[in-house]
């Protein structure tokens, strides 16, 4: 029996927010009147003073109602100029890659033709990664020809890494692994269900062997029930990759493990005489080591006279249609390598809610809401002095309420990073601090030049201008946070490291940042010449051009160093150089030529310019130590 639905009813004593409770507002207003000007009214309900209190209390309930509107309504005004500042979750929550697993996901997601990739961090020097690439074969199961060239694939992997390169980190070596022809021979006894075919068992067995020998991560679509978990880490666009898919590169092969893979294949009843043959090793009696610079490419024997796996049913050999096996195998690989465009799924799962557009900044004048005897009920200008006086009295409240509604109507612009109403600098700075904190832009330390030491108002206006500039560049700062420069980038912000962009916006002056790790030798000749005399550590040198009085001010220099230190990862060293414009221009010119050489892969020129940069910074460091 279905229970009857509970009828909807209005509560006898609804609990209202303080800003919408007319009786509470009226009582508070009368209490204030009794305390401040007890003789202003006789407090009878027909008294004009009480009528005005009731009018103002009612008007305040409208303000309270507007302030508690849903957020989507507050941000859906017709004059929503800052809508681009409202980032959906799928754009705001993902972070740049940080861990090795993050970088593997990004490379697999951004580079077509990549079967798998492994990054091995070096201990000395720290900050370099050795990248090994497993190229996806277009026809799995058919061993490729010798001497394949994957130079373009390696180039695309390097470019994908450089676009997300952390500051003071880089690729040490990058190589495409060599495929080793691998044969697995075994006799399989099948037990097929009704309607099942031996070709399906053969294709599944070959697929599982190939994946076991050379793992390729599988992508999955976005699960609407766990969509938020997909944004933990870098943003993926072609399918999610689970942590369990990012396995280590196999170092050994055990024939017994291969036999177990075959036993777990659906339809296989028994496995006999599982043998392994590996190119360069031959027949393997036990576990065989795999060359670190190679991967095992299973030869399914599609092009041979006999398949390596012999199938039987009830002790009798089973005939196999090779064409059917190949078709099923290709379909299995196609399903495994399928990509799932995630951007439409992100937009659907994390869509910004659209609210009702309301005229939040519009307010009705209070005068026409009074009875006609007050002289303000008509839109005409009041004639009597009493009416003019009453209008002026009401204007005091109308102005305050209109200012409240104007600020409420500008909420959408404020969320977009624009303060659409005039405020004193201290209040502007508080709003900017709140918005910068929402976007994760550090702005706690704003260095104050010595010329503003005794000019408080000018210093406040300067801080507001700098924080507004940081807020205007919040998107670029978020994307480039803790990232190094990208020599081949087209956009100006990506050509600079995130810290260099942040420091230049913070100081309003020219900043040159050099990553010591990137000055390392690029050619054999320079590596042989230097040997181990120089250590290219995870540190940066920041050169800033300042006037002479600011260079001599230790307080100002300390504030600059503290502000830059906040934007730099804690494990990276910081070396500051405050120089005059001529020396800064010299450093900047050499640094631009060095980056240009890196962009065109002119390694000899890059090495020569890197040595010049290194020597220049060392001379500055020695000179500064002598002065101290």
XYZ file of C-alpha atoms in Angstrom:
628
model
C 0.000 0.000 0.000
C 1.411 3.372 -1.016
C 1.468 5.972 1.739
C -0.351 9.207 0.881
C 1.869 12.120 0.052
C 2.233 14.795 2.699
C 0.319 17.892 1.560
C 2.370 21.029 1.054
C 1.673 23.729 3.618
C 3.093 27.065 4.662
C 4.728 27.156 8.070
C 2.893 29.145 10.749
C 6.080 30.795 11.976
C 8.614 30.639 9.126
C 12.246 31.193 10.066
C 13.380 34.157 7.994
C 16.910 35.470 7.533
C 17.505 38.666 9.545
C 17.593 40.759 6.383
C 14.132 39.562 5.304
C 12.250 39.632 8.625
C 10.047 42.741 8.444
C 8.891 42.552 12.062
C 12.422 42.143 13.383
C 13.701 45.052 11.282
C 10.847 47.285 12.422
C 11.412 46.396 16.070
C 15.149 47.086 15.745
C 14.501 50.432 14.042
C 12.042 51.570 16.744
C 14.476 50.500 19.462
C 17.188 52.621 17.842
C 14.792 55.579 17.571
C 13.908 55.338 21.250
C 17.590 55.399 22.100
C 18.729 58.135 19.699
C 15.721 60.489 19.377
C 12.874 59.357 21.595
C 10.673 62.393 20.830
C 10.717 61.993 17.042
C 7.431 60.024 17.034
C 4.700 59.013 19.432
C 5.020 55.403 18.152
C 1.350 55.050 17.237
C 0.720 52.981 14.120
C -0.856 55.966 12.336
C 2.047 58.289 13.153
C 4.094 59.433 10.089
C 7.324 58.502 11.843
C 6.182 54.914 12.287
C 4.989 54.876 8.674
C 8.461 55.903 7.504
C 10.036 53.213 9.703
C 7.729 50.619 8.177
C 8.567 51.838 4.665
C 12.308 51.622 5.286
C 11.988 48.207 6.937
C 10.042 46.921 3.961
C 12.660 48.324 1.558
C 15.388 46.580 3.549
C 13.616 43.234 3.160
C 13.995 43.679 -0.599
C 17.732 44.195 -0.169
C 17.942 41.108 2.021
C 16.069 39.106 -0.597
C 18.426 40.256 -3.348
C 21.516 39.439 -1.304
C 20.361 35.849 -0.741
C 19.540 35.100 -4.370
C 21.253 32.000 -5.817
C 24.817 32.645 -6.926
C 23.946 31.789 -10.529
C 21.329 34.588 -10.472
C 23.822 37.089 -9.074
C 26.224 36.212 -11.917
C 23.652 36.177 -14.718
C 23.098 39.912 -15.100
C 22.760 41.440 -18.527
C 25.885 43.550 -17.953
C 28.041 40.513 -17.165
C 31.315 41.807 -18.536
C 33.609 39.437 -16.634
C 32.040 36.113 -17.502
C 35.344 34.874 -18.899
C 36.702 35.057 -15.375
C 34.389 32.274 -14.210
C 36.288 29.130 -15.055
C 34.405 25.820 -15.042
C 35.783 23.079 -12.829
C 37.449 21.202 -15.685
C 39.556 24.284 -16.445
C 40.190 25.472 -12.897
C 40.968 22.286 -10.960
C 43.575 20.433 -13.093
C 47.189 21.223 -12.293
C 50.331 21.129 -14.433
C 52.171 17.782 -14.364
C 54.423 17.350 -11.348
C 55.139 13.657 -10.766
C 56.566 11.106 -13.182
C 53.108 9.532 -13.474
C 51.653 12.948 -14.381
C 54.171 13.386 -17.184
C 53.550 9.887 -18.516
C 49.831 10.645 -18.691
C 50.400 13.964 -20.450
C 52.787 12.501 -23.030
C 50.487 9.561 -23.761
C 47.568 11.959 -24.081
C 49.215 14.571 -26.287
C 51.380 12.449 -28.629
C 49.779 10.262 -31.286
C 51.480 6.964 -32.079
C 52.857 6.473 -28.588
C 52.351 2.992 -27.173
C 54.017 3.696 -23.840
C 56.625 5.976 -22.341
C 58.860 5.782 -19.276
C 60.691 8.613 -17.505
C 63.614 7.803 -15.236
C 64.838 10.671 -12.990
C 68.577 11.095 -12.694
C 70.174 11.510 -9.306
C 73.217 13.440 -10.499
C 72.528 15.954 -11.738
C 69.022 16.140 -10.318
C 66.295 17.557 -12.520
C 67.005 15.534 -15.680
C 64.874 12.702 -17.014
C 65.836 9.879 -19.337
C 62.830 9.276 -21.584
C 62.280 5.934 -23.286
C 59.588 5.624 -25.946
C 57.674 2.550 -26.998
C 56.260 3.309 -30.441
C 52.862 1.771 -31.134
C 53.052 -0.605 -34.101
C 50.378 -0.028 -36.739
C 49.914 -3.806 -37.155
C 50.380 -5.504 -33.765
C 51.354 -9.137 -33.982
C 53.406 -8.580 -37.137
C 57.006 -7.877 -36.240
C 58.278 -4.662 -37.909
C 61.138 -4.402 -40.313
C 64.577 -3.604 -39.004
C 66.035 -0.091 -38.638
C 62.757 1.763 -38.192
C 63.175 5.501 -37.757
C 61.024 7.359 -35.272
C 62.772 10.724 -35.249
C 59.501 12.603 -35.713
C 57.893 10.710 -32.821
C 60.796 11.581 -30.526
C 60.558 15.225 -31.607
C 56.850 15.367 -30.762
C 57.468 13.780 -27.362
C 60.148 16.380 -26.614
C 57.840 19.217 -27.655
C 55.038 17.902 -25.452
C 57.444 17.769 -22.501
C 58.783 21.275 -23.181
C 55.271 22.737 -23.169
C 54.833 21.518 -19.588
C 58.478 21.553 -18.456
C 58.925 22.370 -14.747
C 61.423 25.056 -13.924
C 65.000 23.714 -13.608
C 64.026 20.342 -15.089
C 64.585 18.961 -18.569
C 65.039 15.863 -20.684
C 68.485 14.306 -20.340
C 68.206 11.718 -23.112
C 65.297 10.615 -25.234
C 65.377 7.381 -27.215
C 62.906 5.175 -29.042
C 63.164 1.616 -27.758
C 64.183 -1.063 -30.243
C 61.590 -3.817 -30.841
C 62.906 -7.328 -30.114
C 61.259 -10.101 -32.105
C 59.674 -12.432 -29.567
C 58.080 -15.838 -30.204
C 55.908 -17.718 -27.736
C 55.189 -21.323 -28.712
C 52.718 -23.489 -26.832
C 50.086 -26.166 -27.245
C 46.641 -25.113 -26.055
C 43.760 -27.446 -25.399
C 40.460 -25.624 -25.738
C 37.056 -26.041 -24.200
C 34.652 -23.967 -26.259
C 31.132 -23.003 -25.338
C 28.303 -23.306 -27.823
C 28.779 -20.792 -30.640
C 32.367 -19.927 -29.677
C 35.125 -20.108 -32.272
C 38.730 -21.166 -31.932
C 39.811 -18.043 -33.869
C 38.432 -15.873 -31.060
C 40.479 -17.791 -28.472
C 43.607 -17.536 -30.621
C 43.182 -13.770 -31.127
C 42.557 -13.175 -27.413
C 45.584 -15.283 -26.431
C 47.865 -13.400 -28.833
C 46.539 -10.064 -27.592
C 47.108 -10.933 -23.943
C 50.625 -12.159 -24.632
C 51.504 -8.966 -26.517
C 50.121 -6.724 -23.743
C 51.968 -8.722 -21.096
C 55.271 -8.444 -22.975
C 54.859 -4.755 -23.887
C 52.188 -2.987 -21.798
C 50.191 -0.215 -23.456
C 47.997 1.873 -21.122
C 44.283 1.730 -21.849
C 42.114 4.845 -21.875
C 38.630 5.045 -20.402
C 35.792 7.552 -20.842
C 34.714 9.989 -18.153
C 32.550 8.441 -15.449
C 29.833 10.920 -14.499
C 29.649 9.469 -10.973
C 33.356 10.087 -10.329
C 33.960 13.048 -12.613
C 35.660 15.163 -9.938
C 38.383 12.545 -9.423
C 39.330 12.874 -13.101
C 40.534 16.429 -12.445
C 43.143 15.382 -9.886
C 46.316 16.062 -11.845
C 46.898 17.279 -15.402
C 44.005 17.736 -17.798
C 43.617 14.779 -20.172
C 41.806 15.194 -23.479
C 41.808 11.755 -25.158
C 40.739 9.492 -22.311
C 41.510 8.888 -18.660
C 44.446 6.669 -17.691
C 44.107 4.797 -14.400
C 47.145 4.550 -12.076
C 47.241 0.769 -12.548
C 47.862 1.223 -16.279
C 51.174 3.030 -15.696
C 53.291 -0.015 -14.962
C 57.091 -0.157 -15.059
C 58.891 -1.368 -18.137
C 59.318 -5.173 -17.914
C 62.918 -6.038 -17.050
C 62.643 -9.838 -17.403
C 60.419 -12.411 -19.095
C 59.520 -15.676 -17.422
C 58.097 -18.478 -19.619
C 56.070 -19.675 -16.630
C 54.392 -16.262 -16.395
C 53.560 -16.452 -20.115
C 52.001 -19.866 -19.572
C 49.882 -18.402 -16.778
C 48.692 -15.639 -19.120
C 47.584 -18.298 -21.609
C 45.795 -20.303 -18.892
C 43.757 -17.244 -17.910
C 42.532 -16.770 -21.484
C 38.806 -17.632 -21.747
C 38.331 -20.932 -23.581
C 41.782 -22.359 -22.753
C 41.558 -25.562 -20.722
C 45.192 -26.641 -20.599
C 48.631 -25.292 -21.641
C 51.512 -27.601 -22.549
C 55.132 -26.947 -23.503
C 55.205 -23.159 -23.324
C 58.514 -22.030 -24.861
C 60.027 -18.587 -25.321
C 62.366 -17.438 -28.073
C 63.900 -13.967 -27.863
C 65.863 -12.172 -30.566
C 69.524 -11.983 -29.633
C 69.087 -14.590 -26.891
C 67.491 -17.548 -28.595
C 65.507 -20.231 -26.785
C 65.024 -19.299 -23.111
C 64.979 -22.085 -20.546
C 64.156 -19.740 -17.673
C 63.629 -16.036 -17.000
C 65.367 -13.854 -19.591
C 66.583 -10.279 -19.094
C 65.317 -7.604 -21.480
C 67.677 -4.990 -22.843
C 66.837 -1.632 -21.167
C 66.883 -0.035 -24.625
C 64.463 -2.538 -26.194
C 60.973 -3.943 -25.805
C 59.507 -7.333 -26.665
C 57.468 -7.281 -29.873
C 55.375 -10.432 -30.107
C 55.506 -12.113 -33.505
C 52.091 -13.742 -33.905
C 53.262 -15.735 -36.904
C 50.551 -14.336 -39.171
C 52.998 -14.242 -42.097
C 54.602 -17.619 -41.305
C 53.667 -21.103 -42.509
C 52.537 -22.222 -39.046
C 51.142 -20.291 -36.094
C 53.219 -20.435 -32.888
C 50.200 -21.499 -30.826
C 48.816 -24.944 -31.654
C 45.152 -25.431 -30.720
C 43.372 -28.698 -30.086
C 39.911 -29.734 -28.935
C 39.532 -33.118 -27.261
C 43.036 -34.116 -28.350
C 42.403 -33.385 -32.029
C 44.128 -30.497 -33.842
C 41.878 -27.540 -34.539
C 41.914 -25.843 -37.945
C 42.366 -22.064 -37.802
C 41.349 -19.380 -40.296
C 44.321 -17.005 -40.186
C 42.415 -14.189 -41.817
C 39.728 -14.398 -39.148
C 42.381 -14.451 -36.410
C 44.007 -11.331 -37.833
C 40.676 -9.510 -38.153
C 39.712 -10.335 -34.573
C 43.172 -9.397 -33.307
C 43.041 -6.016 -35.031
C 39.567 -5.344 -33.621
C 40.857 -6.213 -30.145
C 43.769 -3.812 -30.509
C 41.493 -1.117 -31.888
C 39.230 -1.427 -28.850
C 42.230 -1.331 -26.498
C 43.741 1.744 -28.149
C 40.438 3.596 -28.461
C 40.515 7.238 -27.422
C 37.636 9.105 -25.830
C 37.325 12.843 -26.553
C 36.856 14.240 -23.067
C 36.240 17.939 -23.652
C 32.532 17.481 -24.549
C 32.164 15.193 -21.526
C 33.857 17.777 -19.295
C 31.543 20.519 -20.561
C 28.509 18.380 -19.832
C 29.638 17.131 -16.419
C 30.926 20.498 -15.173
C 28.567 22.912 -16.913
C 28.184 26.284 -15.234
C 24.637 26.690 -14.026
C 22.786 29.531 -15.738
C 20.588 31.662 -13.517
C 17.766 34.103 -14.055
C 18.820 37.541 -15.216
C 17.633 40.162 -12.721
C 17.888 43.930 -12.605
C 19.886 43.899 -9.387
C 21.100 47.476 -9.664
C 17.617 48.944 -10.157
C 15.792 50.287 -7.101
C 12.358 51.900 -6.823
C 12.290 55.344 -5.171
C 10.765 55.385 -1.719
C 8.654 58.531 -2.075
C 5.919 57.256 -4.432
C 5.347 54.341 -2.058
C 4.033 56.723 0.622
C 0.381 57.855 0.791
C -0.583 60.779 -1.456
C -0.954 63.117 1.524
C 2.843 63.015 1.943
C 3.207 64.920 -1.336
C 5.551 62.338 -2.904
C 3.046 59.933 -4.426
C 3.177 61.494 -7.893
C 6.234 61.516 -10.161
C 6.024 65.330 -10.379
C 8.466 67.378 -8.397
C 6.981 68.170 -4.968
C 5.969 71.786 -4.483
C 5.644 72.180 -0.759
C 8.703 72.756 1.432
C 7.646 69.882 3.652
C 7.544 67.516 0.690
C 10.974 68.717 -0.469
C 12.341 68.216 3.024
C 10.849 64.718 3.204
C 12.308 63.855 -0.187
C 15.743 64.921 0.999
C 15.335 62.834 4.132
C 14.435 59.759 2.090
C 17.332 60.399 -0.315
C 19.730 59.591 2.511
C 18.367 56.058 2.671
C 17.843 55.748 -1.072
C 21.487 56.605 -1.712
C 22.735 53.932 0.695
C 20.377 51.307 -0.717
C 21.154 52.272 -4.317
C 24.879 51.919 -3.593
C 24.219 48.461 -2.101
C 22.235 47.412 -5.189
C 24.895 48.807 -7.516
C 27.569 46.739 -5.801
C 25.335 43.689 -5.828
C 24.701 44.149 -9.549
C 28.452 44.369 -10.133
C 29.067 40.957 -8.540
C 29.436 39.349 -11.943
C 32.069 41.851 -13.015
C 33.851 41.415 -9.681
C 34.017 37.651 -10.186
C 35.556 38.382 -13.570
C 38.305 40.476 -11.996
C 36.860 43.975 -12.472
C 35.899 46.295 -9.628
C 33.062 48.166 -11.323
C 32.527 50.800 -8.620
C 34.711 53.410 -6.968
C 36.243 52.408 -3.661
C 39.031 53.789 -1.490
C 42.380 52.028 -2.075
C 42.242 50.015 1.197
C 38.873 48.494 0.263
C 40.010 47.865 -3.307
C 43.080 46.097 -1.968
C 40.958 43.832 0.260
C 38.788 42.827 -2.690
C 41.852 42.206 -4.851
C 43.460 40.112 -2.109
C 40.325 37.962 -1.961
C 40.206 37.481 -5.744
C 43.940 36.760 -6.001
C 43.620 34.173 -3.234
C 40.761 32.510 -5.139
C 42.972 32.183 -8.214
C 46.043 31.122 -6.238
C 48.190 34.130 -7.195
C 50.620 35.046 -4.372
C 50.416 38.744 -3.524
C 51.177 38.914 0.193
C 54.495 40.691 -0.396
C 54.447 43.770 -2.636
C 57.915 45.387 -2.549
C 57.757 49.117 -1.829
C 60.471 51.275 -3.467
C 62.233 53.766 -1.184
C 60.562 56.732 -2.908
C 57.200 55.555 -1.482
C 58.427 55.076 2.091
C 56.738 58.222 3.468
C 53.922 58.440 0.910
C 51.251 56.136 2.277
C 48.450 56.981 -0.154
C 50.689 56.746 -3.215
C 52.089 53.426 -1.976
C 48.540 52.099 -1.483
C 47.547 53.133 -5.012
C 50.679 51.451 -6.344
C 49.869 48.207 -4.522
C 46.331 48.283 -5.917
C 47.638 48.803 -9.461
C 50.125 45.921 -9.142
C 47.531 43.552 -7.698
C 45.069 44.476 -10.435
C 47.776 43.691 -13.007
C 48.408 40.313 -11.389
C 44.670 39.622 -11.429
C 44.408 40.556 -15.103
C 47.099 37.960 -15.899
C 45.716 35.260 -13.573
C 45.108 32.824 -16.428
C 48.684 32.974 -17.716
C 50.097 32.857 -14.181
C 48.044 29.753 -13.362
C 49.118 27.960 -16.536
C 52.777 28.872 -16.110
C 53.066 28.323 -12.349
C 56.388 26.592 -11.593
C 56.965 26.051 -15.341
C 60.201 26.775 -17.158
C 60.505 28.704 -20.403
C 59.480 27.064 -23.677
C 61.989 28.054 -26.404
C 59.643 27.128 -29.274
C 56.468 28.687 -27.888
C 54.562 31.174 -30.006
C 52.849 33.052 -27.187
C 54.851 35.658 -25.297
C 53.833 34.330 -21.876
C 54.962 30.763 -22.668
C 58.337 31.931 -23.958
C 59.109 33.033 -20.405
C 59.124 30.964 -17.263
C 56.215 31.402 -14.894
C 58.438 32.986 -12.248
C 59.912 35.486 -14.718
C 56.417 36.530 -15.823
C 55.276 36.857 -12.213
C 58.327 38.883 -11.160
C 58.053 41.301 -14.086
C 54.355 41.942 -13.314
C 55.046 42.270 -9.598
C 57.903 44.735 -9.961
C 56.797 46.563 -13.077
C 60.361 46.422 -14.378
C 62.513 44.243 -16.599
C 63.499 40.871 -15.186
C 65.805 38.242 -16.674
C 65.678 34.729 -15.213
C 68.196 32.024 -16.124
C 67.814 28.380 -15.116
C 71.207 26.923 -14.249
C 70.149 23.431 -15.337
C 69.493 24.662 -18.865
C 73.088 25.923 -19.178
C 74.474 22.373 -19.101
C 76.592 21.116 -22.059
C 74.683 20.049 -25.152
C 77.600 18.665 -27.205
C 80.186 15.963 -26.553
C 83.043 18.388 -27.103
C 81.918 20.691 -24.303
C 81.149 17.783 -21.963
C 84.654 16.421 -22.527
C 86.187 19.875 -22.025
C 84.374 20.668 -18.780
C 84.362 17.198 -17.260
C 83.001 17.522 -13.740
C 84.325 21.014 -13.000
C 80.901 22.668 -13.102
C 77.729 21.619 -11.341
C 74.512 22.713 -13.028
C 72.215 22.518 -10.030
C 68.515 23.156 -9.620
C 68.867 26.899 -9.118
C 67.966 30.121 -10.902
C 69.656 33.481 -11.275
C 67.337 36.494 -11.402
C 68.744 39.748 -12.761
C 66.751 42.938 -12.153
C 67.578 46.418 -13.375
C 67.008 49.131 -10.758
C 68.018 52.772 -10.294
C 71.050 53.348 -8.108
C 69.107 54.488 -5.026
C 66.929 51.369 -5.140
C 69.944 49.092 -5.646
C 71.502 50.504 -2.458
C 68.342 50.041 -0.379
C 68.785 46.726 1.472
C 65.178 46.730 2.707
C 63.770 47.013 -0.817
C 66.131 44.377 -2.161
C 65.160 42.044 0.664
C 61.464 42.522 -0.095
C 62.050 41.733 -3.769
C 63.960 38.565 -2.926
C 61.259 37.476 -0.448
C 58.481 38.074 -2.992
C 60.282 36.074 -5.690
C 61.102 33.324 -3.212
C 57.359 32.894 -2.549
C 56.729 32.154 -6.228
C 59.639 29.700 -6.528
C 59.440 26.012 -5.522
C 61.186 25.464 -2.203
C 63.733 22.944 -3.543
C 65.194 25.401 -6.079
C 68.004 27.770 -5.159
C 67.723 31.507 -5.802
C 70.524 33.925 -6.740
C 69.604 37.615 -7.026
C 71.501 40.207 -9.069
C 70.499 43.890 -8.931
C 72.313 45.615 -11.779
C 72.339 48.830 -13.754
C 70.539 48.956 -17.145
C 73.662 48.536 -19.303
C 74.784 45.311 -17.644
C 71.214 43.993 -17.654
C 70.895 44.643 -21.403
C 74.137 42.756 -22.029
C 72.822 39.744 -20.106
C 69.450 39.924 -21.834
C 70.970 40.076 -25.316
C 73.130 36.993 -24.728
C 70.215 35.169 -23.114
C 67.952 35.847 -26.114
C 70.586 34.549 -28.524
C 71.005 31.454 -26.346
C 67.280 30.752 -26.381
C 67.174 31.270 -30.136
C 69.957 28.696 -30.536
C 67.984 26.243 -28.404
C 64.901 26.881 -30.510
C 66.630 25.906 -33.766
C 68.626 23.112 -32.065
C 71.971 24.779 -32.843
C 73.815 22.954 -30.079
C 77.322 24.306 -30.675
C 76.067 27.890 -30.682
C 73.907 27.192 -27.622
C 76.935 25.824 -25.765
C 79.074 28.858 -26.589
C 76.357 31.267 -25.453
C 75.656 29.193 -22.325
C 79.331 29.422 -21.342
C 79.194 33.191 -21.813
C 76.077 33.428 -19.638
C 77.615 31.213 -16.970
C 80.841 33.219 -16.862
C 78.914 36.492 -16.752
C 76.817 35.368 -13.785
C 79.895 34.032 -11.971
C 81.700 37.369 -12.378
C 78.681 39.194 -10.967
C 78.534 36.803 -8.012
C 82.236 37.259 -7.200
C 81.929 41.034 -7.449
C 78.901 41.107 -5.139
C 80.674 38.934 -2.569
C 83.680 41.263 -2.600
C 81.398 44.240 -1.917
C 79.866 42.486 1.058
